[in-house]
Amino acid sequence: GQTKDETISYIVPGLADIMCKNNVSEDVIIKAMFPNIKKESAYYDLYAILQDAGNSESAAKYAEKVIKQNPKSNTSIFIKADTLRRAGQKEEAIATLESIQDKLKSEADIAEYNVLMAMISENPEKEAMTLYEQGYISKAIEVMDGINFKKPEDYAFIAMCYIKLGQPENALKYIKTGNNINPNNINLITQTGNYYYTIEDYDKAKLYVQKALNINSNDKDTLELQDNINRAEGEKYTNLIIDSFDSQNYPEAIRLINQALRIDPKSSNLYFYQGLAHIAQNNYAASTASLYKAIDLDATNVIAYFYLALAFDNLAEKSNAIGYYRKFLQLTQQDEISENEKIQYAKTRISKLEEK
């Protein structure tokens, strides 16, 4: 069935609670809230939603239905653990969950297990971060929403989660609330920059990056955001660079590449294009420096090895040419690359160079 976070994304908050309190039939409740899944699959979701709404009596009825269907199922164990958690029986809840730890297979069950453990934990913020790192973003938000957090770092974390989910407007709400506590918190400043990066307002994003770096020039998240902004701005030049190649205007291509590299100095692709432009102008020595840099930034840039070998070949540096042709062939499987002529060329050149 659907997980709780998938359901909550589109129901009216408290709808199940209202229906239960007004004695609406079970069939009508399920049809209204879960029109596309079987009745049995909706019971756990209704249990969780009703518990969150404070309607423990109605929630207990659906818990009984889940357990009655299959008392040994993961879902039944989740309900038992959650009931113990809500009753303050922390150790019993943990033991109940740990009894099925080795039986968890689906991503949904693993996520639900982690959420419950996070809610029981004395450090739910740490558990929420673990969920985020595992890719369970909605679950991380669910954990944070279940605790009484007040620190600006917590607001920044939830903002980061919403940005990851592609919901920058929700992120902005948490950023604003966190700023009311401490507008100079580096986490909030970085996430504000992240917000503007997400909506492609790079100028504002860079202002917040600089503000964060003024506080801590080595902050990992801020430096990562700076790289993302630089990469996005550098990519704006790509089409212009390609147009210059198409028109064989290689000096213009190099000029554009140099401009882009001032914005994004860590772009393997830009150095690769720079190397190609130098080769097109028979400036093989300059091309080797560019292609070395491209490979240094991205060792998986397979075609860069081919052109580096080609440059050394034209410089009559036999050993380097053979070495990089071989490296290119080593990294390339013929059925995984469309440019098979480069593979054949590399093999031919190795044979000829080895004959000399």
Tab-separated table of C-alpha atoms in Angstrom:
chain	number	residue	atom	x	y	z
A	1	GLY	CA	0.000	0.000	0.000
A	2	GLN	CA	0.903	3.647	0.008
A	3	THR	CA	3.233	4.891	2.680
A	4	LYS	CA	2.091	7.551	5.081
A	5	ASP	CA	4.118	10.369	3.538
A	6	GLU	CA	2.736	9.573	0.058
A	7	THR	CA	-0.803	9.728	1.421
A	8	ILE	CA	-0.439	12.924	3.420
A	9	SER	CA	0.789	14.751	0.349
A	10	TYR	CA	-2.748	14.923	-1.054
A	11	ILE	CA	-5.331	14.387	1.714
A	12	VAL	CA	-7.081	17.138	3.633
A	13	PRO	CA	-5.453	17.187	7.077
A	14	GLY	CA	-7.804	15.642	9.639
A	15	LEU	CA	-10.204	14.236	7.023
A	16	ALA	CA	-9.980	10.670	8.362
A	17	ASP	CA	-10.412	11.959	11.914
A	18	ILE	CA	-13.525	13.924	10.965
A	19	MET	CA	-15.031	10.950	9.131
A	20	CYS	CA	-14.418	8.586	12.035
A	21	LYS	CA	-15.867	10.991	14.586
A	22	ASN	CA	-18.984	11.305	12.441
A	23	ASN	CA	-19.329	7.538	12.162
A	24	VAL	CA	-18.756	7.468	8.432
A	25	SER	CA	-18.534	3.872	7.238
A	26	GLU	CA	-15.151	2.263	6.742
A	27	ASP	CA	-15.844	1.670	3.046
A	28	VAL	CA	-16.615	5.345	2.449
A	29	ILE	CA	-13.487	6.486	4.334
A	30	ILE	CA	-11.215	4.188	2.349
A	31	LYS	CA	-12.904	5.017	-0.958
A	32	ALA	CA	-12.538	8.754	-0.266
A	33	MET	CA	-8.919	8.638	0.865
A	34	PHE	CA	-7.474	5.619	-0.933
A	35	PRO	CA	-9.442	5.222	-4.173
A	36	ASN	CA	-6.785	3.212	-5.981
A	37	ILE	CA	-5.701	0.581	-3.450
A	38	LYS	CA	-7.295	-2.402	-1.731
A	39	LYS	CA	-9.056	-1.965	1.577
A	40	GLU	CA	-6.557	-4.113	3.480
A	41	SER	CA	-3.633	-2.014	2.235
A	42	ALA	CA	-5.160	1.174	3.613
A	43	TYR	CA	-5.465	0.097	7.227
A	44	TYR	CA	-1.918	0.947	8.287
A	45	ASP	CA	-2.040	4.364	6.638
A	46	LEU	CA	-5.322	5.110	8.415
A	47	TYR	CA	-3.837	3.962	11.709
A	48	ALA	CA	-0.881	6.345	11.368
A	49	ILE	CA	-2.996	9.284	10.175
A	50	LEU	CA	-5.549	8.881	12.967
A	51	GLN	CA	-2.805	8.589	15.586
A	52	ASP	CA	-1.277	11.834	14.344
A	53	ALA	CA	-4.713	13.453	14.483
A	54	GLY	CA	-5.000	12.414	18.139
A	55	ASN	CA	-7.824	9.945	17.532
A	56	SER	CA	-6.234	6.968	19.282
A	57	GLU	CA	-9.524	5.136	19.672
A	58	SER	CA	-10.228	4.950	15.938
A	59	ALA	CA	-6.542	4.325	15.215
A	60	ALA	CA	-6.588	1.299	17.531
A	61	LYS	CA	-9.429	-0.246	15.547
A	62	TYR	CA	-7.398	-0.123	12.343
A	63	ALA	CA	-4.328	-1.407	14.163
A	64	GLU	CA	-6.336	-4.448	15.217
A	65	LYS	CA	-7.420	-5.038	11.629
A	66	VAL	CA	-3.812	-4.980	10.390
A	67	ILE	CA	-2.623	-7.341	13.099
A	68	LYS	CA	-5.585	-9.676	12.607
A	69	GLN	CA	-4.791	-10.001	8.884
A	70	ASN	CA	-1.192	-11.058	9.474
A	71	PRO	CA	0.167	-10.843	13.033
A	72	LYS	CA	3.746	-11.631	11.943
A	73	SER	CA	3.959	-9.160	9.070
A	74	ASN	CA	6.362	-6.226	9.128
A	75	THR	CA	3.407	-3.847	9.148
A	76	SER	CA	1.958	-5.516	12.262
A	77	ILE	CA	5.347	-5.239	13.992
A	78	PHE	CA	5.556	-1.555	13.024
A	79	ILE	CA	2.180	-0.929	14.630
A	80	LYS	CA	3.154	-2.793	17.807
A	81	ALA	CA	6.411	-0.827	18.041
A	82	ASP	CA	4.639	2.468	17.384
A	83	THR	CA	2.036	1.701	20.041
A	84	LEU	CA	4.789	0.959	22.565
A	85	ARG	CA	6.596	4.161	21.533
A	86	ARG	CA	3.504	6.271	22.089
A	87	ALA	CA	3.044	4.610	25.490
A	88	GLY	CA	6.569	5.633	26.479
A	89	GLN	CA	7.889	2.065	26.489
A	90	LYS	CA	11.060	2.898	24.605
A	91	GLU	CA	13.122	-0.242	25.243
A	92	GLU	CA	10.210	-2.527	24.371
A	93	ALA	CA	9.577	-0.583	21.162
A	94	ILE	CA	13.229	-0.888	20.104
A	95	ALA	CA	13.267	-4.629	20.877
A	96	THR	CA	10.111	-5.120	18.830
A	97	LEU	CA	11.598	-3.338	15.834
A	98	GLU	CA	14.939	-5.093	16.100
A	99	SER	CA	13.134	-8.444	15.943
A	100	ILE	CA	12.473	-7.873	12.214
A	101	GLN	CA	15.625	-5.954	11.301
A	102	ASP	CA	17.017	-8.869	9.298
A	103	LYS	CA	13.707	-9.449	7.502
A	104	LEU	CA	13.429	-6.005	5.900
A	105	LYS	CA	13.698	-6.161	2.120
A	106	SER	CA	11.571	-3.466	0.485
A	107	GLU	CA	12.695	0.178	0.508
A	108	ALA	CA	9.337	1.188	2.002
A	109	ASP	CA	9.792	-1.162	4.972
A	110	ILE	CA	13.398	-0.069	5.520
A	111	ALA	CA	12.300	3.566	5.502
A	112	GLU	CA	9.426	2.919	7.922
A	113	TYR	CA	11.793	1.047	10.233
A	114	ASN	CA	14.258	3.957	10.191
A	115	VAL	CA	11.505	6.491	10.857
A	116	LEU	CA	10.227	4.620	13.897
A	117	MET	CA	13.758	4.148	15.223
A	118	ALA	CA	14.372	7.866	14.729
A	119	MET	CA	11.226	8.747	16.665
A	120	ILE	CA	12.307	6.502	19.523
A	121	SER	CA	15.905	7.741	19.436
A	122	GLU	CA	17.282	10.293	21.881
A	123	ASN	CA	18.871	12.016	18.887
A	124	PRO	CA	16.153	12.142	16.205
A	125	GLU	CA	17.969	14.919	14.320
A	126	LYS	CA	20.867	12.525	13.671
A	127	GLU	CA	18.466	9.786	12.583
A	128	ALA	CA	16.705	12.226	10.264
A	129	MET	CA	20.044	13.066	8.640
A	130	THR	CA	20.665	9.345	8.144
A	131	LEU	CA	17.309	9.053	6.384
A	132	TYR	CA	18.201	12.042	4.208
A	133	GLU	CA	21.525	10.500	3.254
A	134	GLN	CA	19.774	7.218	2.425
A	135	GLY	CA	17.415	9.068	0.083
A	136	TYR	CA	14.296	8.919	2.268
A	137	ILE	CA	13.745	12.675	2.179
A	138	SER	CA	10.027	12.714	3.031
A	139	LYS	CA	10.679	10.364	5.922
A	140	ALA	CA	13.400	12.680	7.247
A	141	ILE	CA	10.898	15.552	7.237
A	142	GLU	CA	8.374	13.315	8.990
A	143	VAL	CA	10.839	12.597	11.775
A	144	MET	CA	11.634	16.278	12.252
A	145	ASP	CA	7.964	17.246	12.242
A	146	GLY	CA	7.427	14.724	15.030
A	147	ILE	CA	9.757	16.490	17.481
A	148	ASN	CA	9.705	19.893	19.162
A	149	PHE	CA	12.718	21.426	17.426
A	150	LYS	CA	13.778	25.030	17.987
A	151	LYS	CA	17.344	25.277	16.674
A	152	PRO	CA	18.034	27.229	13.458
A	153	GLU	CA	20.048	24.238	12.207
A	154	ASP	CA	16.873	22.136	12.296
A	155	TYR	CA	14.963	24.671	10.198
A	156	ALA	CA	17.876	24.739	7.757
A	157	PHE	CA	17.846	20.941	7.544
A	158	ILE	CA	14.147	20.778	6.713
A	159	ALA	CA	14.638	23.544	4.144
A	160	MET	CA	17.396	21.442	2.566
A	161	CYS	CA	15.022	18.472	2.461
A	162	TYR	CA	12.315	20.444	0.667
A	163	ILE	CA	14.846	21.802	-1.816
A	164	LYS	CA	15.948	18.233	-2.501
A	165	LEU	CA	12.309	17.332	-3.125
A	166	GLY	CA	11.985	20.195	-5.613
A	167	GLN	CA	9.747	22.260	-3.323
A	168	PRO	CA	11.671	25.525	-2.843
A	169	GLU	CA	8.626	27.483	-1.663
A	170	ASN	CA	8.172	25.107	1.283
A	171	ALA	CA	11.890	25.438	1.985
A	172	LEU	CA	11.590	29.233	2.089
A	173	LYS	CA	8.956	29.036	4.838
A	174	TYR	CA	11.359	27.163	7.119
A	175	ILE	CA	14.229	29.476	6.195
A	176	LYS	CA	12.175	32.515	7.210
A	177	THR	CA	11.148	30.926	10.511
A	178	GLY	CA	14.744	29.946	11.268
A	179	ASN	CA	15.939	33.456	10.454
A	180	ASN	CA	13.623	34.802	13.164
A	181	ILE	CA	15.747	32.804	15.633
A	182	ASN	CA	19.185	33.593	14.213
A	183	PRO	CA	19.640	35.299	10.824
A	184	ASN	CA	23.415	34.792	11.022
A	185	ASN	CA	23.348	30.996	11.248
A	186	ILE	CA	25.602	29.598	8.509
A	187	ASN	CA	23.286	26.659	7.802
A	188	LEU	CA	20.349	28.964	7.165
A	189	ILE	CA	22.467	31.312	5.066
A	190	THR	CA	23.667	28.410	2.901
A	191	GLN	CA	20.144	27.060	2.457
A	192	THR	CA	18.962	30.538	1.489
A	193	GLY	CA	21.639	30.479	-1.207
A	194	ASN	CA	20.474	26.978	-2.134
A	195	TYR	CA	16.928	28.286	-2.474
A	196	TYR	CA	18.009	31.000	-4.917
A	197	TYR	CA	20.182	28.493	-6.804
A	198	THR	CA	17.152	26.219	-7.186
A	199	ILE	CA	15.047	29.006	-8.694
A	200	GLU	CA	18.038	29.934	-10.922
A	201	ASP	CA	18.658	33.358	-9.396
A	202	TYR	CA	22.413	32.802	-9.377
A	203	ASP	CA	23.371	36.369	-8.507
A	204	LYS	CA	21.448	36.259	-5.217
A	205	ALA	CA	22.650	32.721	-4.566
A	206	LYS	CA	26.269	33.894	-4.859
A	207	LEU	CA	25.653	36.698	-2.360
A	208	TYR	CA	24.539	34.183	0.270
A	209	VAL	CA	27.403	31.837	-0.563
A	210	GLN	CA	29.853	34.654	0.044
A	211	LYS	CA	28.101	35.584	3.289
A	212	ALA	CA	28.386	31.973	4.491
A	213	LEU	CA	32.036	31.699	3.437
A	214	ASN	CA	32.789	34.875	5.377
A	215	ILE	CA	31.687	32.943	8.460
A	216	ASN	CA	33.486	29.704	7.577
A	217	SER	CA	35.573	29.566	4.420
A	218	ASN	CA	35.813	25.756	4.646
A	219	ASP	CA	32.142	24.925	5.131
A	220	LYS	CA	31.539	21.792	3.046
A	221	ASP	CA	27.889	22.459	2.155
A	222	THR	CA	28.600	26.055	1.136
A	223	LEU	CA	31.559	25.072	-1.030
A	224	GLU	CA	29.444	22.390	-2.705
A	225	LEU	CA	26.745	24.969	-3.425
A	226	GLN	CA	29.383	27.328	-4.834
A	227	ASP	CA	30.547	24.586	-7.196
A	228	ASN	CA	26.950	23.912	-8.283
A	229	ILE	CA	26.370	27.601	-9.047
A	230	ASN	CA	29.639	27.843	-10.966
A	231	ARG	CA	28.789	24.725	-12.955
A	232	ALA	CA	25.321	26.004	-13.817
A	233	GLU	CA	26.663	29.369	-14.959
A	234	GLY	CA	29.485	27.743	-16.899
A	235	GLU	CA	27.029	25.512	-18.731
A	236	LYS	CA	25.370	28.605	-20.192
A	237	TYR	CA	28.418	28.930	-22.452
A	238	THR	CA	28.202	25.383	-23.796
A	239	ASN	CA	25.885	26.111	-26.704
A	240	LEU	CA	27.946	29.146	-27.753
A	241	ILE	CA	31.122	27.063	-27.602
A	242	ILE	CA	29.559	24.305	-29.713
A	243	ASP	CA	28.387	26.907	-32.250
A	244	SER	CA	31.959	28.180	-32.500
A	245	PHE	CA	33.204	24.646	-33.175
A	246	ASP	CA	30.516	24.135	-35.812
A	247	SER	CA	31.622	27.294	-37.612
A	248	GLN	CA	35.301	26.319	-37.086
A	249	ASN	CA	35.891	29.602	-35.274
A	250	TYR	CA	38.362	28.105	-32.809
A	251	PRO	CA	39.804	31.395	-31.456
A	252	GLU	CA	36.259	32.402	-30.495
A	253	ALA	CA	35.713	28.995	-28.914
A	254	ILE	CA	38.844	29.425	-26.796
A	255	ARG	CA	37.771	32.939	-25.797
A	256	LEU	CA	34.375	31.644	-24.643
A	257	ILE	CA	35.962	28.686	-22.863
A	258	ASN	CA	38.344	30.988	-20.979
A	259	GLN	CA	35.378	33.122	-19.883
A	260	ALA	CA	33.471	30.059	-18.728
A	261	LEU	CA	36.486	28.699	-16.832
A	262	ARG	CA	36.703	31.913	-14.833
A	263	ILE	CA	33.212	31.073	-13.592
A	264	ASP	CA	33.592	27.303	-13.331
A	265	PRO	CA	37.275	26.416	-12.971
A	266	LYS	CA	36.470	22.806	-12.065
A	267	SER	CA	34.716	21.832	-15.280
A	268	SER	CA	36.277	18.811	-16.973
A	269	ASN	CA	34.155	19.416	-20.078
A	270	LEU	CA	35.393	22.980	-20.512
A	271	TYR	CA	39.031	21.871	-20.368
A	272	PHE	CA	38.183	19.073	-22.802
A	273	TYR	CA	36.713	21.566	-25.300
A	274	GLN	CA	39.756	23.764	-24.774
A	275	GLY	CA	42.013	20.831	-25.647
A	276	LEU	CA	40.006	20.111	-28.811
A	277	ALA	CA	40.196	23.747	-29.897
A	278	HIS	CA	43.981	23.726	-29.484
A	279	ILE	CA	44.234	20.489	-31.514
A	280	ALA	CA	42.104	22.043	-34.253
A	281	GLN	CA	44.698	24.834	-34.445
A	282	ASN	CA	47.620	22.348	-34.396
A	283	ASN	CA	48.694	23.651	-31.001
A	284	TYR	CA	49.361	20.197	-29.607
A	285	ALA	CA	51.529	21.220	-26.655
A	286	ALA	CA	48.786	23.507	-25.332
A	287	SER	CA	46.188	20.803	-25.913
A	288	THR	CA	48.032	18.321	-23.675
A	289	ALA	CA	47.887	20.732	-20.739
A	290	SER	CA	44.123	21.215	-21.220
A	291	LEU	CA	43.401	17.514	-21.640
A	292	TYR	CA	45.509	16.600	-18.613
A	293	LYS	CA	43.379	19.004	-16.599
A	294	ALA	CA	40.149	17.531	-18.007
A	295	ILE	CA	41.225	14.039	-16.965
A	296	ASP	CA	42.434	15.233	-13.578
A	297	LEU	CA	38.986	16.676	-12.886
A	298	ASP	CA	37.141	13.654	-14.288
A	299	ALA	CA	39.054	10.428	-14.819
A	300	THR	CA	35.975	8.907	-16.522
A	301	ASN	CA	36.207	11.389	-19.418
A	302	VAL	CA	37.199	8.543	-21.732
A	303	ILE	CA	37.387	10.477	-25.007
A	304	ALA	CA	39.862	12.896	-23.398
A	305	TYR	CA	42.372	10.035	-23.241
A	306	PHE	CA	42.000	9.498	-26.986
A	307	TYR	CA	42.679	13.134	-27.845
A	308	LEU	CA	45.555	13.292	-25.367
A	309	ALA	CA	47.100	10.301	-27.149
A	310	LEU	CA	46.455	12.013	-30.494
A	311	ALA	CA	48.201	15.173	-29.301
A	312	PHE	CA	51.259	13.235	-28.154
A	313	ASP	CA	51.186	11.299	-31.437
A	314	ASN	CA	51.427	14.584	-33.353
A	315	LEU	CA	54.203	15.740	-31.031
A	316	ALA	CA	56.092	12.529	-31.928
A	317	GLU	CA	56.123	11.499	-28.274
A	318	LYS	CA	55.810	7.794	-29.014
A	319	SER	CA	55.750	6.419	-25.462
A	320	ASN	CA	53.082	8.833	-24.230
A	321	ALA	CA	50.996	8.336	-27.373
A	322	ILE	CA	50.992	4.541	-27.033
A	323	GLY	CA	50.313	4.776	-23.304
A	324	TYR	CA	47.254	6.988	-23.698
A	325	TYR	CA	45.899	5.097	-26.719
A	326	ARG	CA	46.074	1.964	-24.567
A	327	LYS	CA	44.445	3.734	-21.636
A	328	PHE	CA	41.644	4.854	-23.941
A	329	LEU	CA	41.115	1.292	-25.197
A	330	GLN	CA	41.268	-0.053	-21.671
A	331	LEU	CA	38.476	2.275	-20.538
A	332	THR	CA	36.357	1.777	-23.625
A	333	GLN	CA	34.327	-1.252	-24.607
A	334	GLN	CA	33.390	-1.288	-28.261
A	335	ASP	CA	29.721	-2.036	-27.660
A	336	GLU	CA	29.413	0.890	-25.250
A	337	ILE	CA	30.641	3.667	-27.513
A	338	SER	CA	29.231	4.952	-30.785
A	339	GLU	CA	32.538	6.335	-32.054
A	340	ASN	CA	34.030	2.975	-33.039
A	341	GLU	CA	36.307	4.653	-35.571
A	342	LYS	CA	38.330	6.061	-32.668
A	343	ILE	CA	38.803	2.565	-31.295
A	344	GLN	CA	40.045	1.305	-34.632
A	345	TYR	CA	42.253	4.362	-35.095
A	346	ALA	CA	43.832	3.842	-31.657
A	347	LYS	CA	44.558	0.177	-32.394
A	348	THR	CA	46.063	1.040	-35.778
A	349	ARG	CA	48.277	3.785	-34.363
A	350	ILE	CA	49.543	1.551	-31.551
A	351	SER	CA	50.586	-1.070	-34.128
A	352	LYS	CA	52.340	1.461	-36.320
A	353	LEU	CA	54.103	3.203	-33.455
A	354	GLU	CA	55.300	-0.099	-32.035
A	355	GLU	CA	56.792	-0.991	-35.442
A	356	LYS	CA	59.016	2.085	-35.363
